[in-house]
């Protein structure tokens, strides 16, 4: 049976990097938490000062598309560490399935009751896929990750798949104007916001599963590879060696 990780066995650098990545993701999502992904441009039109423009430029330069890949990579490293620990202790993969199921449920509840931009449920699904490919050799993991990152036709794939299954993403928020969304989020009832979050999630399915999921999975694979090679342990040892001279 697995128990909570002993403080002495934790990789402190991994915890620091996770916190750093979560902070960056939070900064990017602050604006979206006050609107929806699809009406973000309309929401941003109210911010016209020089300071607002500077804040947008800083986010674009230092935050956009930077921290989601980092967090995904660290998740892959975490999966690698868990699998190695389970193998060392002779624990079956059922424990991992159970953890991913709990993570998925937590993500779904997050979508319904707090915010539709959750990716934790997606990470749970990708975590199971990572377990499947964890048997692959390192060179195969690299090839899969590179192909996922460089594949140029995700937009075409999304359009074809949605048309094939008859899924019209845009229809789910078609009854909402930008003002309706703003008013609902700021002063609507909790029930109205739950309905809005569910509709927004259905509206974002293509973005989530066709655009974000492949990139996240590619970073999972790279993280799995780095975890196998003990890169973070080596980095932590290096950081400890230079800590005193730097201070």
mmCIF file of C-alpha atoms in Angstrom:
data_model
loop_
_atom_site.group_PDB
_atom_site.id
_atom_site.type_symbol
_atom_site.label_atom_id
_atom_site.label_comp_id
_atom_site.label_asym_id
_atom_site.label_seq_id
_atom_site.Cartn_x
_atom_site.Cartn_y
_atom_site.Cartn_z
ATOM 1 C CA UNK A 1 0.000 0.000 0.000
ATOM 2 C CA UNK A 2 1.330 3.429 -0.919
ATOM 3 C CA UNK A 3 1.557 6.054 1.802
ATOM 4 C CA UNK A 4 2.079 9.822 1.554
ATOM 5 C CA UNK A 5 5.552 10.732 0.358
ATOM 6 C CA UNK A 6 8.010 11.221 3.205
ATOM 7 C CA UNK A 7 9.301 14.783 3.353
ATOM 8 C CA UNK A 8 12.851 13.520 2.994
ATOM 9 C CA UNK A 9 11.925 11.676 -0.211
ATOM 10 C CA UNK A 10 10.259 14.601 -1.958
ATOM 11 C CA UNK A 11 11.974 16.276 -4.877
ATOM 12 C CA UNK A 12 11.873 19.868 -3.682
ATOM 13 C CA UNK A 13 12.828 21.238 -7.091
ATOM 14 C CA UNK A 14 9.815 19.503 -8.636
ATOM 15 C CA UNK A 15 7.492 21.142 -6.096
ATOM 16 C CA UNK A 16 9.068 24.547 -6.787
ATOM 17 C CA UNK A 17 8.682 24.165 -10.545
ATOM 18 C CA UNK A 18 5.060 23.048 -10.148
ATOM 19 C CA UNK A 19 4.300 26.135 -8.069
ATOM 20 C CA UNK A 20 6.037 28.327 -10.652
ATOM 21 C CA UNK A 21 3.999 26.766 -13.492
ATOM 22 C CA UNK A 22 0.700 27.069 -11.600
ATOM 23 C CA UNK A 23 1.421 30.737 -10.909
ATOM 24 C CA UNK A 24 1.973 31.380 -14.631
ATOM 25 C CA UNK A 25 -1.207 29.514 -15.586
ATOM 26 C CA UNK A 26 -3.144 31.532 -13.018
ATOM 27 C CA UNK A 27 -1.867 34.830 -14.456
ATOM 28 C CA UNK A 28 -2.943 33.810 -17.958
ATOM 29 C CA UNK A 29 -6.385 32.692 -16.774
ATOM 30 C CA UNK A 30 -7.254 35.671 -14.578
ATOM 31 C CA UNK A 31 -8.945 37.445 -17.483
ATOM 32 C CA UNK A 32 -10.729 34.341 -18.787
ATOM 33 C CA UNK A 33 -12.152 33.709 -15.313
ATOM 34 C CA UNK A 34 -14.190 36.885 -15.783
ATOM 35 C CA UNK A 35 -15.559 36.008 -19.220
ATOM 36 C CA UNK A 36 -15.559 32.968 -21.500
ATOM 37 C CA UNK A 37 -12.870 31.835 -23.890
ATOM 38 C CA UNK A 38 -14.988 32.691 -26.930
ATOM 39 C CA UNK A 39 -15.935 36.221 -25.842
ATOM 40 C CA UNK A 40 -12.499 37.092 -24.486
ATOM 41 C CA UNK A 41 -11.829 39.669 -27.215
ATOM 42 C CA UNK A 42 -15.121 41.459 -26.567
ATOM 43 C CA UNK A 43 -14.404 41.454 -22.838
ATOM 44 C CA UNK A 44 -10.912 42.906 -23.378
ATOM 45 C CA UNK A 45 -12.238 45.876 -25.367
ATOM 46 C CA UNK A 46 -13.062 47.718 -22.121
ATOM 47 C CA UNK A 47 -9.369 47.906 -21.177
ATOM 48 C CA UNK A 48 -7.889 50.769 -23.198
ATOM 49 C CA UNK A 49 -5.387 52.562 -20.941
ATOM 50 C CA UNK A 50 -1.622 52.518 -21.443
ATOM 51 C CA UNK A 51 -1.260 50.373 -18.330
ATOM 52 C CA UNK A 52 -3.779 47.882 -19.719
ATOM 53 C CA UNK A 53 -1.862 47.686 -23.000
ATOM 54 C CA UNK A 54 1.399 47.174 -21.119
ATOM 55 C CA UNK A 55 -0.144 44.369 -19.038
ATOM 56 C CA UNK A 56 -1.352 42.627 -22.220
ATOM 57 C CA UNK A 57 2.112 42.870 -23.795
ATOM 58 C CA UNK A 58 3.760 41.445 -20.679
ATOM 59 C CA UNK A 59 1.317 38.519 -20.632
ATOM 60 C CA UNK A 60 1.840 37.855 -24.337
ATOM 61 C CA UNK A 61 5.623 37.974 -24.027
ATOM 62 C CA UNK A 62 6.203 36.127 -20.767
ATOM 63 C CA UNK A 63 3.098 34.057 -19.997
ATOM 64 C CA UNK A 64 1.010 32.996 -23.023
ATOM 65 C CA UNK A 65 1.736 29.417 -24.122
ATOM 66 C CA UNK A 66 4.658 29.207 -21.697
ATOM 67 C CA UNK A 67 3.386 27.649 -18.489
ATOM 68 C CA UNK A 68 0.836 25.080 -19.690
ATOM 69 C CA UNK A 69 3.608 23.075 -21.444
ATOM 70 C CA UNK A 70 5.826 23.343 -18.343
ATOM 71 C CA UNK A 71 3.062 22.053 -16.075
ATOM 72 C CA UNK A 72 2.276 19.254 -18.540
ATOM 73 C CA UNK A 73 5.929 18.232 -18.647
ATOM 74 C CA UNK A 74 6.088 18.177 -14.838
ATOM 75 C CA UNK A 75 2.939 16.044 -14.741
ATOM 76 C CA UNK A 76 4.699 13.548 -17.012
ATOM 77 C CA UNK A 77 7.708 13.560 -14.685
ATOM 78 C CA UNK A 78 5.361 12.917 -11.767
ATOM 79 C CA UNK A 79 3.788 9.976 -13.585
ATOM 80 C CA UNK A 80 7.252 8.554 -14.233
ATOM 81 C CA UNK A 81 8.154 8.833 -10.545
ATOM 82 C CA UNK A 82 4.869 7.184 -9.497
ATOM 83 C CA UNK A 83 5.319 4.279 -11.910
ATOM 84 C CA UNK A 84 8.892 3.724 -10.743
ATOM 85 C CA UNK A 85 7.764 3.752 -7.097
ATOM 86 C CA UNK A 86 4.927 1.319 -7.810
ATOM 87 C CA UNK A 87 7.269 -1.041 -9.634
ATOM 88 C CA UNK A 88 9.831 -0.858 -6.817
ATOM 89 C CA UNK A 89 7.185 -1.665 -4.184
ATOM 90 C CA UNK A 90 5.424 -4.326 -6.255
ATOM 91 C CA UNK A 91 2.131 -2.404 -6.446
ATOM 92 C CA UNK A 92 -0.289 -3.083 -9.305
ATOM 93 C CA UNK A 93 -1.384 -0.452 -11.800
ATOM 94 C CA UNK A 94 -4.857 -0.482 -10.263
ATOM 95 C CA UNK A 95 -3.638 2.102 -7.769
ATOM 96 C CA UNK A 96 -2.708 4.418 -10.643
ATOM 97 C CA UNK A 97 -6.085 3.850 -12.338
ATOM 98 C CA UNK A 98 -7.800 4.770 -9.086
ATOM 99 C CA UNK A 99 -5.782 7.974 -8.741
ATOM 100 C CA UNK A 100 -6.524 9.044 -12.309
ATOM 101 C CA UNK A 101 -10.232 8.304 -11.803
ATOM 102 C CA UNK A 102 -10.266 10.447 -8.655
ATOM 103 C CA UNK A 103 -8.446 13.197 -10.559
ATOM 104 C CA UNK A 104 -11.003 12.992 -13.373
ATOM 105 C CA UNK A 105 -13.936 13.253 -10.950
ATOM 106 C CA UNK A 106 -12.279 16.206 -9.221
ATOM 107 C CA UNK A 107 -11.857 17.922 -12.598
ATOM 108 C CA UNK A 108 -15.492 17.376 -13.596
ATOM 109 C CA UNK A 109 -16.688 18.792 -10.268
ATOM 110 C CA UNK A 110 -14.362 21.746 -10.792
ATOM 111 C CA UNK A 111 -15.970 22.415 -14.180
ATOM 112 C CA UNK A 112 -19.512 22.252 -12.844
ATOM 113 C CA UNK A 113 -19.118 24.097 -9.570
ATOM 114 C CA UNK A 114 -16.191 26.490 -10.061
ATOM 115 C CA UNK A 115 -14.737 27.084 -13.529
ATOM 116 C CA UNK A 116 -15.191 25.574 -16.986
ATOM 117 C CA UNK A 117 -11.522 26.045 -17.928
ATOM 118 C CA UNK A 118 -10.393 23.013 -15.927
ATOM 119 C CA UNK A 119 -7.756 20.757 -17.512
ATOM 120 C CA UNK A 120 -7.328 18.331 -14.602
ATOM 121 C CA UNK A 121 -9.895 15.924 -16.048
ATOM 122 C CA UNK A 122 -7.975 16.026 -19.336
ATOM 123 C CA UNK A 123 -4.742 15.286 -17.469
ATOM 124 C CA UNK A 124 -6.412 12.240 -15.905
ATOM 125 C CA UNK A 125 -7.309 10.878 -19.355
ATOM 126 C CA UNK A 126 -3.837 11.619 -20.718
ATOM 127 C CA UNK A 127 -2.324 10.081 -17.586
ATOM 128 C CA UNK A 128 -3.941 6.759 -18.498
ATOM 129 C CA UNK A 129 -2.609 7.050 -22.053
ATOM 130 C CA UNK A 130 0.826 7.775 -20.617
ATOM 131 C CA UNK A 131 0.615 4.558 -18.629
ATOM 132 C CA UNK A 132 -0.131 2.669 -21.860
ATOM 133 C CA UNK A 133 2.934 4.071 -23.658
ATOM 134 C CA UNK A 134 5.186 3.868 -20.588
ATOM 135 C CA UNK A 135 6.334 0.475 -21.911
ATOM 136 C CA UNK A 136 7.794 2.152 -25.010
ATOM 137 C CA UNK A 137 11.527 2.607 -25.374
ATOM 138 C CA UNK A 138 12.906 6.119 -25.011
ATOM 139 C CA UNK A 139 13.465 6.663 -28.737
ATOM 140 C CA UNK A 140 9.829 5.802 -29.471
ATOM 141 C CA UNK A 141 8.668 8.295 -26.840
ATOM 142 C CA UNK A 142 10.778 11.002 -28.472
ATOM 143 C CA UNK A 143 9.384 10.217 -31.924
ATOM 144 C CA UNK A 144 5.782 10.313 -30.664
ATOM 145 C CA UNK A 145 6.347 13.606 -28.840
ATOM 146 C CA UNK A 146 7.965 15.263 -31.863
ATOM 147 C CA UNK A 147 5.184 14.129 -34.193
ATOM 148 C CA UNK A 148 2.519 15.444 -31.822
ATOM 149 C CA UNK A 149 4.266 18.811 -31.488
ATOM 150 C CA UNK A 150 4.937 19.279 -35.211
ATOM 151 C CA UNK A 151 1.682 17.930 -36.669
ATOM 152 C CA UNK A 152 0.311 20.886 -38.713
ATOM 153 C CA UNK A 153 -3.288 19.871 -39.401
ATOM 154 C CA UNK A 154 -5.066 19.972 -36.042
ATOM 155 C CA UNK A 155 -7.497 22.615 -37.291
ATOM 156 C CA UNK A 156 -8.471 20.464 -40.279
ATOM 157 C CA UNK A 157 -8.813 17.401 -38.056
ATOM 158 C CA UNK A 158 -11.034 19.291 -35.614
ATOM 159 C CA UNK A 159 -13.257 20.620 -38.399
ATOM 160 C CA UNK A 160 -13.624 17.176 -39.984
ATOM 161 C CA UNK A 161 -14.327 15.353 -36.718
ATOM 162 C CA UNK A 162 -16.902 17.859 -35.511
ATOM 163 C CA UNK A 163 -18.687 17.794 -38.849
ATOM 164 C CA UNK A 164 -18.555 13.983 -38.978
ATOM 165 C CA UNK A 165 -20.194 13.558 -35.561
ATOM 166 C CA UNK A 166 -22.544 16.522 -36.096
ATOM 167 C CA UNK A 167 -21.155 18.456 -33.160
ATOM 168 C CA UNK A 168 -21.697 22.210 -33.486
ATOM 169 C CA UNK A 169 -19.564 23.748 -30.756
ATOM 170 C CA UNK A 170 -20.598 27.318 -31.456
ATOM 171 C CA UNK A 171 -24.274 26.555 -30.887
ATOM 172 C CA UNK A 172 -23.875 26.109 -27.127
ATOM 173 C CA UNK A 173 -23.167 29.771 -26.448
ATOM 174 C CA UNK A 174 -25.150 31.157 -29.387
ATOM 175 C CA UNK A 175 -27.950 32.397 -27.111
ATOM 176 C CA UNK A 176 -25.516 34.449 -25.014
ATOM 177 C CA UNK A 177 -24.325 37.914 -25.978
ATOM 178 C CA UNK A 178 -21.053 39.233 -24.492
ATOM 179 C CA UNK A 179 -23.145 41.366 -22.124
ATOM 180 C CA UNK A 180 -25.233 38.350 -21.102
ATOM 181 C CA UNK A 181 -22.070 36.452 -20.210
ATOM 182 C CA UNK A 182 -20.620 39.371 -18.256
ATOM 183 C CA UNK A 183 -23.830 39.931 -16.307
ATOM 184 C CA UNK A 184 -24.272 36.220 -15.578
ATOM 185 C CA UNK A 185 -20.726 35.843 -14.256
ATOM 186 C CA UNK A 186 -20.822 39.007 -12.146
ATOM 187 C CA UNK A 187 -24.362 39.051 -10.795
ATOM 188 C CA UNK A 188 -26.205 35.957 -12.013
ATOM 189 C CA UNK A 189 -27.418 33.229 -9.684
ATOM 190 C CA UNK A 190 -25.176 30.291 -8.884
ATOM 191 C CA UNK A 191 -27.477 28.042 -10.903
ATOM 192 C CA UNK A 192 -27.211 30.346 -13.934
ATOM 193 C CA UNK A 193 -23.434 30.186 -13.661
ATOM 194 C CA UNK A 194 -23.460 26.393 -13.465
ATOM 195 C CA UNK A 195 -25.489 26.295 -16.696
ATOM 196 C CA UNK A 196 -23.104 28.790 -18.320
ATOM 197 C CA UNK A 197 -20.061 26.757 -17.287
ATOM 198 C CA UNK A 198 -21.520 23.561 -18.737
ATOM 199 C CA UNK A 199 -22.420 25.307 -21.995
ATOM 200 C CA UNK A 200 -18.991 26.908 -22.205
ATOM 201 C CA UNK A 201 -17.283 23.574 -21.647
ATOM 202 C CA UNK A 202 -19.254 22.032 -24.507
ATOM 203 C CA UNK A 203 -18.312 25.068 -26.588
ATOM 204 C CA UNK A 204 -14.601 24.508 -25.820
ATOM 205 C CA UNK A 205 -14.446 20.754 -26.527
ATOM 206 C CA UNK A 206 -12.602 21.232 -29.822
ATOM 207 C CA UNK A 207 -9.984 23.535 -28.332
ATOM 208 C CA UNK A 208 -9.485 21.246 -25.351
ATOM 209 C CA UNK A 209 -9.266 17.849 -27.010
ATOM 210 C CA UNK A 210 -7.945 18.662 -30.482
ATOM 211 C CA UNK A 211 -5.523 21.513 -29.777
ATOM 212 C CA UNK A 212 -4.472 21.317 -26.121
ATOM 213 C CA UNK A 213 -4.576 17.551 -25.584
ATOM 214 C CA UNK A 214 -1.953 16.588 -28.233
ATOM 215 C CA UNK A 215 0.479 19.265 -27.019
ATOM 216 C CA UNK A 216 -0.063 18.284 -23.388
ATOM 217 C CA UNK A 217 0.404 14.590 -24.202
ATOM 218 C CA UNK A 218 3.646 15.357 -26.052
ATOM 219 C CA UNK A 219 4.952 17.139 -22.959
ATOM 220 C CA UNK A 220 3.772 14.215 -20.801
ATOM 221 C CA UNK A 221 5.939 11.913 -22.919
ATOM 222 C CA UNK A 222 8.946 14.200 -22.626
ATOM 223 C CA UNK A 223 8.369 14.399 -18.868
ATOM 224 C CA UNK A 224 8.116 10.601 -18.699
ATOM 225 C CA UNK A 225 11.460 10.363 -20.475
ATOM 226 C CA UNK A 226 13.110 12.957 -18.211
ATOM 227 C CA UNK A 227 11.751 11.162 -15.156
ATOM 228 C CA UNK A 228 13.251 7.885 -16.345
ATOM 229 C CA UNK A 229 16.625 9.551 -16.772
ATOM 230 C CA UNK A 230 16.495 11.113 -13.294
ATOM 231 C CA UNK A 231 17.027 14.594 -14.697
ATOM 232 C CA UNK A 232 15.299 16.384 -11.825
ATOM 233 C CA UNK A 233 17.368 14.508 -9.253
ATOM 234 C CA UNK A 234 20.489 15.621 -11.082
ATOM 235 C CA UNK A 235 19.254 19.220 -11.285
ATOM 236 C CA UNK A 236 18.383 19.235 -7.589
ATOM 237 C CA UNK A 237 21.821 17.925 -6.666
ATOM 238 C CA UNK A 238 23.376 20.617 -8.865
ATOM 239 C CA UNK A 239 21.209 23.326 -7.239
ATOM 240 C CA UNK A 240 22.251 22.156 -3.776
ATOM 241 C CA UNK A 241 25.935 22.208 -4.748
ATOM 242 C CA UNK A 242 25.811 25.794 -6.017
ATOM 243 C CA UNK A 243 23.408 27.075 -3.335
ATOM 244 C CA UNK A 244 26.090 28.076 -0.818
ATOM 245 C CA UNK A 245 28.459 29.710 -3.356
ATOM 246 C CA UNK A 246 25.592 31.676 -4.915
ATOM 247 C CA UNK A 247 24.388 32.927 -1.526
#
